[in-house]
mmCIF file of C-alpha atoms (C1' of nucleotides) and ligand atoms in Angstrom:
data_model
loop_
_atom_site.group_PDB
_atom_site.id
_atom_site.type_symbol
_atom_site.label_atom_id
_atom_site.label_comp_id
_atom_site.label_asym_id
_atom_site.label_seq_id
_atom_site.Cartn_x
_atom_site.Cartn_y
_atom_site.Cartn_z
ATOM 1 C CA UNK A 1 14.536 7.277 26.466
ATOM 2 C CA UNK A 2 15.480 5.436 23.300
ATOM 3 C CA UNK A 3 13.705 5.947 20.067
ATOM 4 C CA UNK A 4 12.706 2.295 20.154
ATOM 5 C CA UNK A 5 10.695 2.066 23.124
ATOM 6 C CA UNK A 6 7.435 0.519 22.341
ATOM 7 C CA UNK A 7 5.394 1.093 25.276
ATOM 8 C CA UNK A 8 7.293 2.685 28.218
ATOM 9 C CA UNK A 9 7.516 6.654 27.108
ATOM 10 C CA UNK A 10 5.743 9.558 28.218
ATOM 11 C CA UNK A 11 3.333 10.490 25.133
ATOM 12 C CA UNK A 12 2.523 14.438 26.337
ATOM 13 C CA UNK A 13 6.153 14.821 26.320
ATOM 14 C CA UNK A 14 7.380 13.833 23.030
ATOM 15 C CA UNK A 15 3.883 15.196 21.388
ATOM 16 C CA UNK A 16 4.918 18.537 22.499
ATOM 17 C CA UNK A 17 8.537 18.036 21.441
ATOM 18 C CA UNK A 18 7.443 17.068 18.065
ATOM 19 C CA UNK A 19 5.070 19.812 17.576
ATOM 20 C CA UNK A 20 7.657 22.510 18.476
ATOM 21 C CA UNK A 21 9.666 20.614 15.826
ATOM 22 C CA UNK A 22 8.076 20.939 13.721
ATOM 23 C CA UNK A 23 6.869 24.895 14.392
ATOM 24 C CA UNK A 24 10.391 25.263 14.229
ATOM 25 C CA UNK A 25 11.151 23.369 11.032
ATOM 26 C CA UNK A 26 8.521 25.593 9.084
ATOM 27 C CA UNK A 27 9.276 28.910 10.602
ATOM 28 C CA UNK A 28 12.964 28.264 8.952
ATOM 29 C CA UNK A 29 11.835 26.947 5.785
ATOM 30 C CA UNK A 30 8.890 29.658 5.195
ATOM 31 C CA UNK A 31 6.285 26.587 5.552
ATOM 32 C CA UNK A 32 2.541 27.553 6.659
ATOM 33 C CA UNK A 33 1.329 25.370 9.361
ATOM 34 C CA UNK A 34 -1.859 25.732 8.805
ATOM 35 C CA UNK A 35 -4.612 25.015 11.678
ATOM 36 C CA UNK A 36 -5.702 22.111 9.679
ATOM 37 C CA UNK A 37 -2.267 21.080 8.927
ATOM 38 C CA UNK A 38 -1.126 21.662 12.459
ATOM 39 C CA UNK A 39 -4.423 19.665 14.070
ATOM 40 C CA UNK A 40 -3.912 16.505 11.825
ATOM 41 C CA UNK A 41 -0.048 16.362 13.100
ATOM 42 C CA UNK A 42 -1.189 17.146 16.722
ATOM 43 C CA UNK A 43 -3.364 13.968 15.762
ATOM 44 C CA UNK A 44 -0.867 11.567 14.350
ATOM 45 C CA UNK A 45 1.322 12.415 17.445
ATOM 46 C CA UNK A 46 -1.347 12.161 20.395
ATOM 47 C CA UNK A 47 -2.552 8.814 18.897
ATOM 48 C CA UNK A 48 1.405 7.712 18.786
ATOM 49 C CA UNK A 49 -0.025 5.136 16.044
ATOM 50 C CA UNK A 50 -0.054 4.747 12.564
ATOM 51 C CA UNK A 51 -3.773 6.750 11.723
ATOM 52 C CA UNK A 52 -5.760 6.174 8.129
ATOM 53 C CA UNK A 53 -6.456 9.073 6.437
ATOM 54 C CA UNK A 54 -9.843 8.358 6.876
ATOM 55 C CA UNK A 55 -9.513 8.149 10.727
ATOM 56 C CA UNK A 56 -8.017 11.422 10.693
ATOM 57 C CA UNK A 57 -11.108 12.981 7.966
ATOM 58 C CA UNK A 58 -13.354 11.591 10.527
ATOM 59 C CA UNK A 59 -11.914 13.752 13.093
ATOM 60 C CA UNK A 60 -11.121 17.100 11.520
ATOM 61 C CA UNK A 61 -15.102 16.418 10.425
ATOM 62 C CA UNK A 62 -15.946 16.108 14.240
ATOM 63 C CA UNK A 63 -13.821 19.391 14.855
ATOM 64 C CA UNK A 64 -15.270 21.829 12.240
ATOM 65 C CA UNK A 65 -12.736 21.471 9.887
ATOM 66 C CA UNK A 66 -13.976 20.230 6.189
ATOM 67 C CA UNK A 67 -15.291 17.161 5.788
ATOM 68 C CA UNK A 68 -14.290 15.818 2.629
ATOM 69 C CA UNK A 69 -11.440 13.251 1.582
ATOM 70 C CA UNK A 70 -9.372 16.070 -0.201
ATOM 71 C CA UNK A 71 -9.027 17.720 3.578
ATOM 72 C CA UNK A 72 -7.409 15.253 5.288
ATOM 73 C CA UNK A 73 -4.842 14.355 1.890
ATOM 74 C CA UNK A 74 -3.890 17.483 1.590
ATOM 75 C CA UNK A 75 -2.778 17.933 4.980
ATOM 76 C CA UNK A 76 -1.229 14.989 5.236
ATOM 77 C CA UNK A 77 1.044 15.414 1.873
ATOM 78 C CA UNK A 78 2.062 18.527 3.062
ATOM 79 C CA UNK A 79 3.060 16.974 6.651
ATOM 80 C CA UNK A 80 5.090 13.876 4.728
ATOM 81 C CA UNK A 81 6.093 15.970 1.531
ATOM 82 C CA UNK A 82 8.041 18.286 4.821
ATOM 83 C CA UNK A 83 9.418 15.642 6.897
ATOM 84 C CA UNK A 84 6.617 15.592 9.537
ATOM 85 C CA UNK A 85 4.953 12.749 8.803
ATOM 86 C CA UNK A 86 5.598 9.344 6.951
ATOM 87 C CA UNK A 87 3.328 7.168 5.422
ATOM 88 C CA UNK A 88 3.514 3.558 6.247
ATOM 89 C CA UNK A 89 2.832 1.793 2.504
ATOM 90 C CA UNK A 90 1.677 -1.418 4.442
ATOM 91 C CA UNK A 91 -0.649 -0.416 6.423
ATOM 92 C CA UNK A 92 -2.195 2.910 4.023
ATOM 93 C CA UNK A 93 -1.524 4.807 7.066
ATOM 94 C CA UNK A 94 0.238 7.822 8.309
ATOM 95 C CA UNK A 95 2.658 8.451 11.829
ATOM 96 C CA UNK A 96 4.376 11.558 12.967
ATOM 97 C CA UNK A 97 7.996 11.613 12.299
ATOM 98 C CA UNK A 98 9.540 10.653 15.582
ATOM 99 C CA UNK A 99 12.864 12.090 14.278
ATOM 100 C CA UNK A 100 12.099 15.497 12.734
ATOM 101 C CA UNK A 101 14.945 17.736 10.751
ATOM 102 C CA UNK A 102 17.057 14.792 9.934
ATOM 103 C CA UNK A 103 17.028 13.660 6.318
ATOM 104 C CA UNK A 104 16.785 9.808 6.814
ATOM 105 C CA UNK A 105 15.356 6.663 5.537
ATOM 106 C CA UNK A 106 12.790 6.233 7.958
ATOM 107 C CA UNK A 107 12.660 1.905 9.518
ATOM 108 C CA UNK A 108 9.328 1.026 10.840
ATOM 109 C CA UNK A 109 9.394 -1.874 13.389
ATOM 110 C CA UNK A 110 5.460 -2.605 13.324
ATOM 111 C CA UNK A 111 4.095 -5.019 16.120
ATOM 112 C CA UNK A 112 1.389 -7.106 14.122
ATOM 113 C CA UNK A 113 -0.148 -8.100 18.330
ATOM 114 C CA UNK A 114 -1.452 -4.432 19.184
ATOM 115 C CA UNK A 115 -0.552 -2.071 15.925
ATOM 116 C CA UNK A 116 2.152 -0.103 18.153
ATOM 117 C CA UNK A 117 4.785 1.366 15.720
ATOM 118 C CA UNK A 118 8.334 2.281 16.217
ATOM 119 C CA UNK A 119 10.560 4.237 13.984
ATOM 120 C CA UNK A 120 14.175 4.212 13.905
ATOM 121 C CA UNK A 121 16.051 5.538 10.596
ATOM 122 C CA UNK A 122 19.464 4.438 8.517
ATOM 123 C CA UNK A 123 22.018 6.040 6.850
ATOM 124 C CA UNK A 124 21.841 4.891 3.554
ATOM 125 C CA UNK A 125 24.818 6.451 2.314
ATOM 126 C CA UNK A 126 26.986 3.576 4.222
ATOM 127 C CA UNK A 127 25.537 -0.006 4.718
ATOM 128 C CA UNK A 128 24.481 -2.653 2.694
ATOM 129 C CA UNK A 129 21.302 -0.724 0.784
ATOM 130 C CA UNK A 130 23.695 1.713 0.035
ATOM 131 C CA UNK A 131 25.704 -0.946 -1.225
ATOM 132 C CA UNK A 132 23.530 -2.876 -2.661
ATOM 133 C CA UNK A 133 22.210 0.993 -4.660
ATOM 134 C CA UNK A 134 26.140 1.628 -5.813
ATOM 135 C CA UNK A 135 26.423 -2.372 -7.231
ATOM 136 C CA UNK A 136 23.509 -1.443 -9.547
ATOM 137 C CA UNK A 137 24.121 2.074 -10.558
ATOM 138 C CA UNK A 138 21.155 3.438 -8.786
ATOM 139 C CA UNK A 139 20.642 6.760 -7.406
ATOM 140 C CA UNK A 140 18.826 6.433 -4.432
ATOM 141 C CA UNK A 141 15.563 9.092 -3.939
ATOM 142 C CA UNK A 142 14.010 7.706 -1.096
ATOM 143 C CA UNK A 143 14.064 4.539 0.792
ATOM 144 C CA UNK A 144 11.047 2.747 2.764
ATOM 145 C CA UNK A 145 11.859 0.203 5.221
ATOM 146 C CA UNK A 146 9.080 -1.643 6.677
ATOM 147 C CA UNK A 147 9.399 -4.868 9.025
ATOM 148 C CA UNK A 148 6.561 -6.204 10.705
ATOM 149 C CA UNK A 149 6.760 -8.554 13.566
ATOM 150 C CA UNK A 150 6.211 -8.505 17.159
ATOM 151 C CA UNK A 151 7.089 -6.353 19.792
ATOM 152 C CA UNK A 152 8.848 -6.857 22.901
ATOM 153 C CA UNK A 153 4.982 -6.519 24.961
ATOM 154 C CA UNK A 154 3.306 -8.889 22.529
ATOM 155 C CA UNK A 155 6.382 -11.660 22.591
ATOM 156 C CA UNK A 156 5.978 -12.236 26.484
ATOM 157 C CA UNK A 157 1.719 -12.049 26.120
ATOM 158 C CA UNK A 158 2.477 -14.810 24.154
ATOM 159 C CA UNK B 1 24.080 -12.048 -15.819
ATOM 160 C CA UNK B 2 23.896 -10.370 -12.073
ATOM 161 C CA UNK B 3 20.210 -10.277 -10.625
ATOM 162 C CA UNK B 4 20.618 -6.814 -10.375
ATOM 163 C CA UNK B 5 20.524 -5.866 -14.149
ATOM 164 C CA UNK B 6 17.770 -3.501 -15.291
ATOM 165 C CA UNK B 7 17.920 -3.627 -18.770
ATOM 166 C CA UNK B 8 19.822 -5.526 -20.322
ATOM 167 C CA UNK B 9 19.037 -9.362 -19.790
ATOM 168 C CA UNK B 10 17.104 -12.583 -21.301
ATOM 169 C CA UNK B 11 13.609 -12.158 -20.424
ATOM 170 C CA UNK B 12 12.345 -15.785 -21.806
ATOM 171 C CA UNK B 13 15.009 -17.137 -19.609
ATOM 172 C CA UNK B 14 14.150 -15.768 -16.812
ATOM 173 C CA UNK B 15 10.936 -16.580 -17.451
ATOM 174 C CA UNK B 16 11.117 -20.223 -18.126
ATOM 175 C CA UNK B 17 13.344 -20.269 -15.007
ATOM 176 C CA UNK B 18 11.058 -18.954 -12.394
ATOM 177 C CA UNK B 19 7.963 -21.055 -13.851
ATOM 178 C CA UNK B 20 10.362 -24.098 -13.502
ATOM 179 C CA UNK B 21 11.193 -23.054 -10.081
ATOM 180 C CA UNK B 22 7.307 -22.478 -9.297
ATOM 181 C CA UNK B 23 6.133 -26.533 -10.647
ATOM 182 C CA UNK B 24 8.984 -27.262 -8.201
ATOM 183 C CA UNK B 25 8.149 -25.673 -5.441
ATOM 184 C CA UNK B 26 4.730 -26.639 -5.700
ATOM 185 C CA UNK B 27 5.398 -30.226 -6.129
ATOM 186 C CA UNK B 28 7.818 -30.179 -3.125
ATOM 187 C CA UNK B 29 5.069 -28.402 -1.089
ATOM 188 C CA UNK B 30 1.814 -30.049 -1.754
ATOM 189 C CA UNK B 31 0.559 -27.039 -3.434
ATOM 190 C CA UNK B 32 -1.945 -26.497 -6.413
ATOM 191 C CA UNK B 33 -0.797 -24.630 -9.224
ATOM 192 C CA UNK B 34 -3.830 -24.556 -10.842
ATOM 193 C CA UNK B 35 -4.527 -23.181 -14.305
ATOM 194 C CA UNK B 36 -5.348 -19.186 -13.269
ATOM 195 C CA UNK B 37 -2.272 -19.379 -10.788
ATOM 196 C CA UNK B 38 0.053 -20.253 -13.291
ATOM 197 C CA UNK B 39 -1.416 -18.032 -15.451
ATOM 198 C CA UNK B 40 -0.901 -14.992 -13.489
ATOM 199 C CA UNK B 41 2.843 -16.070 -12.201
ATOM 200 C CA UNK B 42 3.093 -16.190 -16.115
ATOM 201 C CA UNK B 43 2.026 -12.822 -16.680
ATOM 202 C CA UNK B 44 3.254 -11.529 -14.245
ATOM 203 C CA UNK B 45 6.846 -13.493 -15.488
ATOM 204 C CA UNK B 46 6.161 -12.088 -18.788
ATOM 205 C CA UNK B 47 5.579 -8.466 -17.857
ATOM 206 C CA UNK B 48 8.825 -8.670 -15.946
ATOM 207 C CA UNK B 49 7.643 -5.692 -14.041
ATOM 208 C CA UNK B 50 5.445 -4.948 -11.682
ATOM 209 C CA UNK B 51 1.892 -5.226 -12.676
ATOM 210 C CA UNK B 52 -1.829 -4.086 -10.842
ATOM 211 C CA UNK B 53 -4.312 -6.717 -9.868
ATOM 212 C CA UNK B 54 -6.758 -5.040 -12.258
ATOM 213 C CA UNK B 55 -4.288 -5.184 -14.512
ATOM 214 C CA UNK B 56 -3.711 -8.798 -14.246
ATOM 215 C CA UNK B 57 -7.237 -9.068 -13.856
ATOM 216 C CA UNK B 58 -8.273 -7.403 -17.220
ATOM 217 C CA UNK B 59 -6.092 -9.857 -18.944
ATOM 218 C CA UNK B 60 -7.526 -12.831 -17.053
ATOM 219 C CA UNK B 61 -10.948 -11.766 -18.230
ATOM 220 C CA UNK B 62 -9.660 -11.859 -21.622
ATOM 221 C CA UNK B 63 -8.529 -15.160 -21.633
ATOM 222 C CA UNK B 64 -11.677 -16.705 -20.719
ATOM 223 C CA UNK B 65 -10.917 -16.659 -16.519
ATOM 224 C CA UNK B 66 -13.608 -14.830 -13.978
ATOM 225 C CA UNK B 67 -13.854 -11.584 -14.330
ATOM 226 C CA UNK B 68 -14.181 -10.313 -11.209
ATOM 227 C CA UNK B 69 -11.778 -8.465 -8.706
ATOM 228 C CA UNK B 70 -11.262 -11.359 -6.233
ATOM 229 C CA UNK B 71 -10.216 -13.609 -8.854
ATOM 230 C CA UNK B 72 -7.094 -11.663 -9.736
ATOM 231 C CA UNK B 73 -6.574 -11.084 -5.601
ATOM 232 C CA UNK B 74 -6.812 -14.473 -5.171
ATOM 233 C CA UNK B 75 -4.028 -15.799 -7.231
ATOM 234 C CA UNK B 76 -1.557 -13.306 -6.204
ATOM 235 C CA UNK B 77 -2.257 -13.857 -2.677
ATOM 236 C CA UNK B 78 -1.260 -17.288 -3.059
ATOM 237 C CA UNK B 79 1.571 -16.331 -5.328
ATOM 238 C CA UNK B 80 2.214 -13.987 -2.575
ATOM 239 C CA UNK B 81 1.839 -16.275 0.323
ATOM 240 C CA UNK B 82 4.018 -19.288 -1.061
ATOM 241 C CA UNK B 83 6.780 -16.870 -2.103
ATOM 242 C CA UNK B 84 6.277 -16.764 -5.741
ATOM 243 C CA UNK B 85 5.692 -13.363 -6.281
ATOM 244 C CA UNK B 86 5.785 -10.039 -3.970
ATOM 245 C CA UNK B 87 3.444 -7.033 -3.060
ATOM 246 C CA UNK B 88 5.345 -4.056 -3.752
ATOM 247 C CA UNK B 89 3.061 -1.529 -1.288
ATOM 248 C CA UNK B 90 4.729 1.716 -2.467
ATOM 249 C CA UNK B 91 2.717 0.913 -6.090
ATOM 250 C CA UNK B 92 0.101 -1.199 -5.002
ATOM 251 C CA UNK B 93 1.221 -4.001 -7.559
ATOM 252 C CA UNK B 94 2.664 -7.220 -7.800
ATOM 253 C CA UNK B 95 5.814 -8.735 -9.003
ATOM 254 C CA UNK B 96 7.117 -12.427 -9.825
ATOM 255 C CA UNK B 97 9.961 -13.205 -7.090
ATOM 256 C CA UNK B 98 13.241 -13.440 -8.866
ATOM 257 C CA UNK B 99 14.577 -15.448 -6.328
ATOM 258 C CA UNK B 100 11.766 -18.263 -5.402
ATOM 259 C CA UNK B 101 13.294 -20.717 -3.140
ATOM 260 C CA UNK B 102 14.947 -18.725 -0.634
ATOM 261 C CA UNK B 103 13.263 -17.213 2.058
ATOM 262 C CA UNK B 104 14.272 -13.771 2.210
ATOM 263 C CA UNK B 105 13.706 -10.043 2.929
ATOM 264 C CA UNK B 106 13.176 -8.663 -0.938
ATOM 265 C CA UNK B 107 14.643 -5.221 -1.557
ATOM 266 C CA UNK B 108 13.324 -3.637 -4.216
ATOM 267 C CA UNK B 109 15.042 -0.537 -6.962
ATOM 268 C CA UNK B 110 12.181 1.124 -8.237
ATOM 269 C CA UNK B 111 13.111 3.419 -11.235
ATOM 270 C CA UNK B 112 10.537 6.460 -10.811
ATOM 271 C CA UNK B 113 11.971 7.307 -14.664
ATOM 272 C CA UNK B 114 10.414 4.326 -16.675
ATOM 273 C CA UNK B 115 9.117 2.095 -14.028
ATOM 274 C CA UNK B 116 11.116 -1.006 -14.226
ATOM 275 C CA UNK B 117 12.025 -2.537 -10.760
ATOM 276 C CA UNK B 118 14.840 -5.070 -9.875
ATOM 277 C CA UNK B 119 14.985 -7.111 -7.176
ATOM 278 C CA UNK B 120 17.473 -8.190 -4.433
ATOM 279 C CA UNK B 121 17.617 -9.367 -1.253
ATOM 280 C CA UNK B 122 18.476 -9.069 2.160
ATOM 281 C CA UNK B 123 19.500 -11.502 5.220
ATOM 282 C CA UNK B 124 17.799 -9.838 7.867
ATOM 283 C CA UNK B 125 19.895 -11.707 10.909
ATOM 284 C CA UNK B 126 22.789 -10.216 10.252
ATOM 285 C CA UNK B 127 22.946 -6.347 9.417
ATOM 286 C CA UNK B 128 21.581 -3.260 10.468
ATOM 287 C CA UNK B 129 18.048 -4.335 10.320
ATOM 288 C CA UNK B 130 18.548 -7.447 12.407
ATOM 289 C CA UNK B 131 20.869 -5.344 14.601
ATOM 290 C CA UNK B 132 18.136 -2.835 15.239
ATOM 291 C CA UNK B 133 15.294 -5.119 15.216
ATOM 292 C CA UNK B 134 17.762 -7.276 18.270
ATOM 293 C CA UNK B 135 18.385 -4.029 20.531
ATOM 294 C CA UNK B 136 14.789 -3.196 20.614
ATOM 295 C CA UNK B 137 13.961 -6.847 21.469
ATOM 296 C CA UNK B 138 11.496 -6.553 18.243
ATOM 297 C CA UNK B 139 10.816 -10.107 16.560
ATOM 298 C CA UNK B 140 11.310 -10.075 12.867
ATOM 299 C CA UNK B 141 8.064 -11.655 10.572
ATOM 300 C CA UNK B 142 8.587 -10.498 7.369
ATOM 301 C CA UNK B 143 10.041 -6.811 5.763
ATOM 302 C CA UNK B 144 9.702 -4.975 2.796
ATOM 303 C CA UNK B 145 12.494 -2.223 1.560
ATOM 304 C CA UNK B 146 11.140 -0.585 -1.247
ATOM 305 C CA UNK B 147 13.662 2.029 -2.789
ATOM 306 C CA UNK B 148 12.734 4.666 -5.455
ATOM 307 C CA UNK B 149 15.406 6.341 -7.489
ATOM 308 C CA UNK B 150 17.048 6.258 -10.799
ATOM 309 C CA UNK B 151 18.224 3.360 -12.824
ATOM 310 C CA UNK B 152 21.324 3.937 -14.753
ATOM 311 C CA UNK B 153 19.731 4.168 -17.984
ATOM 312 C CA UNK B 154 17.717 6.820 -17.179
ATOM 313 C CA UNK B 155 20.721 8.555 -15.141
ATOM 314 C CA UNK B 156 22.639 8.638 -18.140
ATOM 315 C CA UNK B 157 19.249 9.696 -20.341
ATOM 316 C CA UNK B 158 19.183 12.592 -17.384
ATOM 317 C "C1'" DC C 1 -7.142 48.257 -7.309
ATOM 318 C "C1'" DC C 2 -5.799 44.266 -9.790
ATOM 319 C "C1'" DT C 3 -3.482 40.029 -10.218
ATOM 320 C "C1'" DT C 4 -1.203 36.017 -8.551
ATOM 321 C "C1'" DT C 5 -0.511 32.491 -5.249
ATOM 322 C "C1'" DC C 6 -1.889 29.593 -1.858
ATOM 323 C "C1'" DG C 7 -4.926 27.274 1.139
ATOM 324 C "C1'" DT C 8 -9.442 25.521 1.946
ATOM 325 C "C1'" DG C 9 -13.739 23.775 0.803
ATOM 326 C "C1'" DT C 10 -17.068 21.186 -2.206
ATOM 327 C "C1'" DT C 11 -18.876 17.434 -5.501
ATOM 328 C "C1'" DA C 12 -17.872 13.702 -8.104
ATOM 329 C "C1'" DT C 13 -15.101 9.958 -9.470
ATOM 330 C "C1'" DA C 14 -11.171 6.717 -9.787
ATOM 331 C "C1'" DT C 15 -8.533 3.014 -7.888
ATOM 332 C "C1'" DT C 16 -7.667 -0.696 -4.865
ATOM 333 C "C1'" DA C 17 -9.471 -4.454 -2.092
ATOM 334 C "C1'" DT C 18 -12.786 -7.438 0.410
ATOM 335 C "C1'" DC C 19 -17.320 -9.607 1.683
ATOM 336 C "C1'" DA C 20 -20.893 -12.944 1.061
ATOM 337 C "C1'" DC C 21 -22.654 -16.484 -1.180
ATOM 338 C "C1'" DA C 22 -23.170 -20.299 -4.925
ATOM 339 C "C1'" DT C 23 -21.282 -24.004 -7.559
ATOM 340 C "C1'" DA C 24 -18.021 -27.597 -8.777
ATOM 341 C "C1'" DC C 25 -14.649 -31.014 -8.027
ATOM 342 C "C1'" DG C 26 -11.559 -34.378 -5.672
ATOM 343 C "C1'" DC C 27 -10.896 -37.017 -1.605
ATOM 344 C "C1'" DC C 28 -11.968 -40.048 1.927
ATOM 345 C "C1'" DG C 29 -14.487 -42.587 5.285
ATOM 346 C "C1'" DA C 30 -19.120 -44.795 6.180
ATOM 347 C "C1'" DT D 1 -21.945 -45.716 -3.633
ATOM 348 C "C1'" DC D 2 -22.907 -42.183 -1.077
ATOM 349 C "C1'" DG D 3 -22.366 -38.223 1.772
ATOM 350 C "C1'" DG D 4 -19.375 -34.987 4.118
ATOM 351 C "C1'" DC D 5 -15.482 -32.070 3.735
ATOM 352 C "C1'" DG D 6 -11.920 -29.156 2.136
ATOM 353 C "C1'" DT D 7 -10.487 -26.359 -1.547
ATOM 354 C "C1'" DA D 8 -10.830 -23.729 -5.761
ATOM 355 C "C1'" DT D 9 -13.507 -20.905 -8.769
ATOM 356 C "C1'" DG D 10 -17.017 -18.009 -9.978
ATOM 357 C "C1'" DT D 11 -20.550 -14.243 -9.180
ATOM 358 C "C1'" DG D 12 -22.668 -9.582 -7.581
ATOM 359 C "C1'" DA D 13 -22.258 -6.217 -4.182
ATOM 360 C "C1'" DT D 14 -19.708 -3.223 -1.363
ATOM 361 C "C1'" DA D 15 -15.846 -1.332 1.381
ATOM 362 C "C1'" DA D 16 -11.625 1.268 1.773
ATOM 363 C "C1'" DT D 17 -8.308 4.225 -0.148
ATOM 364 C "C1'" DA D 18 -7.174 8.132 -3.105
ATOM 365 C "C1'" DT D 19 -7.582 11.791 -6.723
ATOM 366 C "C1'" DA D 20 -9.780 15.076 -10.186
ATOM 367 C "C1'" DA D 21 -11.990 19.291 -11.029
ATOM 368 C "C1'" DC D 22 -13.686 23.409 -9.786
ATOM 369 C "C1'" DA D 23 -15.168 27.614 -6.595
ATOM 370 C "C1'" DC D 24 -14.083 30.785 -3.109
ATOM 371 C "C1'" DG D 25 -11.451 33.687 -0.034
ATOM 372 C "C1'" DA D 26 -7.272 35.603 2.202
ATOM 373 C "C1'" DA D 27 -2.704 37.480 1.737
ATOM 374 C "C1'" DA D 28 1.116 39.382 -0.862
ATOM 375 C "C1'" DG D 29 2.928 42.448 -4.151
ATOM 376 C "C1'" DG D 30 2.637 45.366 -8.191
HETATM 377 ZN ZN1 ZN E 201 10.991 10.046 10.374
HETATM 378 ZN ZN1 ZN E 202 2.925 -5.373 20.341
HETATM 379 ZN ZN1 ZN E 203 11.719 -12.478 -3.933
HETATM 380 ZN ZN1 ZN E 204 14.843 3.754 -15.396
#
DNA sequence: CCTTTCGTGTTATATTATCACATACGCCGA
DNA sequence: TCGGCGTATGTGATAATATAACACGAAAGG
């Protein structure tokens, strides 16, 4: 299975891949996954979508977790401040990391037909942003790369 | 002057070009740059950084322009739409294009030390973006690579 | 036992963005 | 000349996204 695949990969599998990821990722680093914390990235992976913060309050809520706006922020800051989780800036909206542990510029390839979103990642070190960085003098921090369009599914609907 | 400099260039130049470029393009393309359009592509020119709607806004207002949200939203979308100016979604703020005319990918440098943002561009067919957009038979609309870091001013001020 | 730290919860508020509707103006065909 | 139409501007109201400020409790460490 590539990391691209759009539609064609078995969900249970890489939900429970990423959650041991990321148990792993915070036993090493002394991180708490909380139950909250571990719920909302047990949600961003079984929905294997980009989910608002809202989307995810609104389910915590329905679970017996708080029910406030703070609740579901938190969470999800700690899950993208730790590498589990990105948030997509164009769409105000959150995924699980599909490639936990590395440090990497995540690349969103977001299908504007049906929502689906992949993520790849790039070096930046090499290549022309890192190029582009070095021409300028800038130190890079972190890098979002965002490029909607449509996806193979959604070019032969149409 | 490269269009990568963050300090240390001719702002009224710049400005008088891109306005110059934006009557052009306009012309060429049937569109209307009416009065609060140009006004905000000015401001926005002027600032020669990326500015809030309600920021642009609040200076409409003052000038004798609505005064209400969707007036502001309404002139950067077209600025927006016709390639005069960009969203950039990691601040939730708009900036005039430095390079109208072409159609490109924008990357922006975003200083997170005193805010000021330069922008490039990319050619999306060719390069790692196109490359992995190609093998996972993902159609390219539009992208956004939005970069945070340090500018070399503030490197050396670090 | 006391203090500190962290996580969770709450209420209230700030910030960003859109909806819905009214008016005005230029254009064009009847 | 008139009426319809598209487009731009303006308004008040509201939606969607995000943070501030504070209280409480559990766990760790002295
Ligand atoms: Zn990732
Ligand atoms: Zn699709
Ligand atoms: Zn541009
Ligand atoms: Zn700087």
């Amino acid at each position: 299975m590539s990391d691209l695949d759009f539609h064609d990969h078995d969900h249970s599998a890489c939900r429970a891949t990423l959650l041991r990821a990321a148990e792993q990722r915070c036993r090493d680093k002394g991180l708490q996954l909380t139950p909250v914390r571990r719920r909302v990235l047990e949600l961003l992976a079984e929905g294997h979508r980009a989910m608002g913060a809202y989307e995810v309050l609104d389910l915590l809520r329905a679970e017996g977790f708080g029910s406030q706006p703070p609740v579901a922020y938190r969470a999800l800051d700690f899950l993208v401040s730790n590498g589990l989780a990105h948030k997509i800036e164009r769409l105000n909206a959150f995924i699980a990391c599909a490639l936990p542990g590395s440090r990497h510029a995540p690349v969103f390839l977001i299908c504007t037909g049906c929502g689906t979103v992949a993520e790849t990642h790039l070096d930046l070190g090499d290549g022309r942003l890192g190029e582009i960085a070095d021409r300028a003098g800038f130190e890079i921090g972190r890098a979002v790369v965002e490029i909607e369009g449509r996806c193979p599914t959604c070019r032969e609907a149409a």
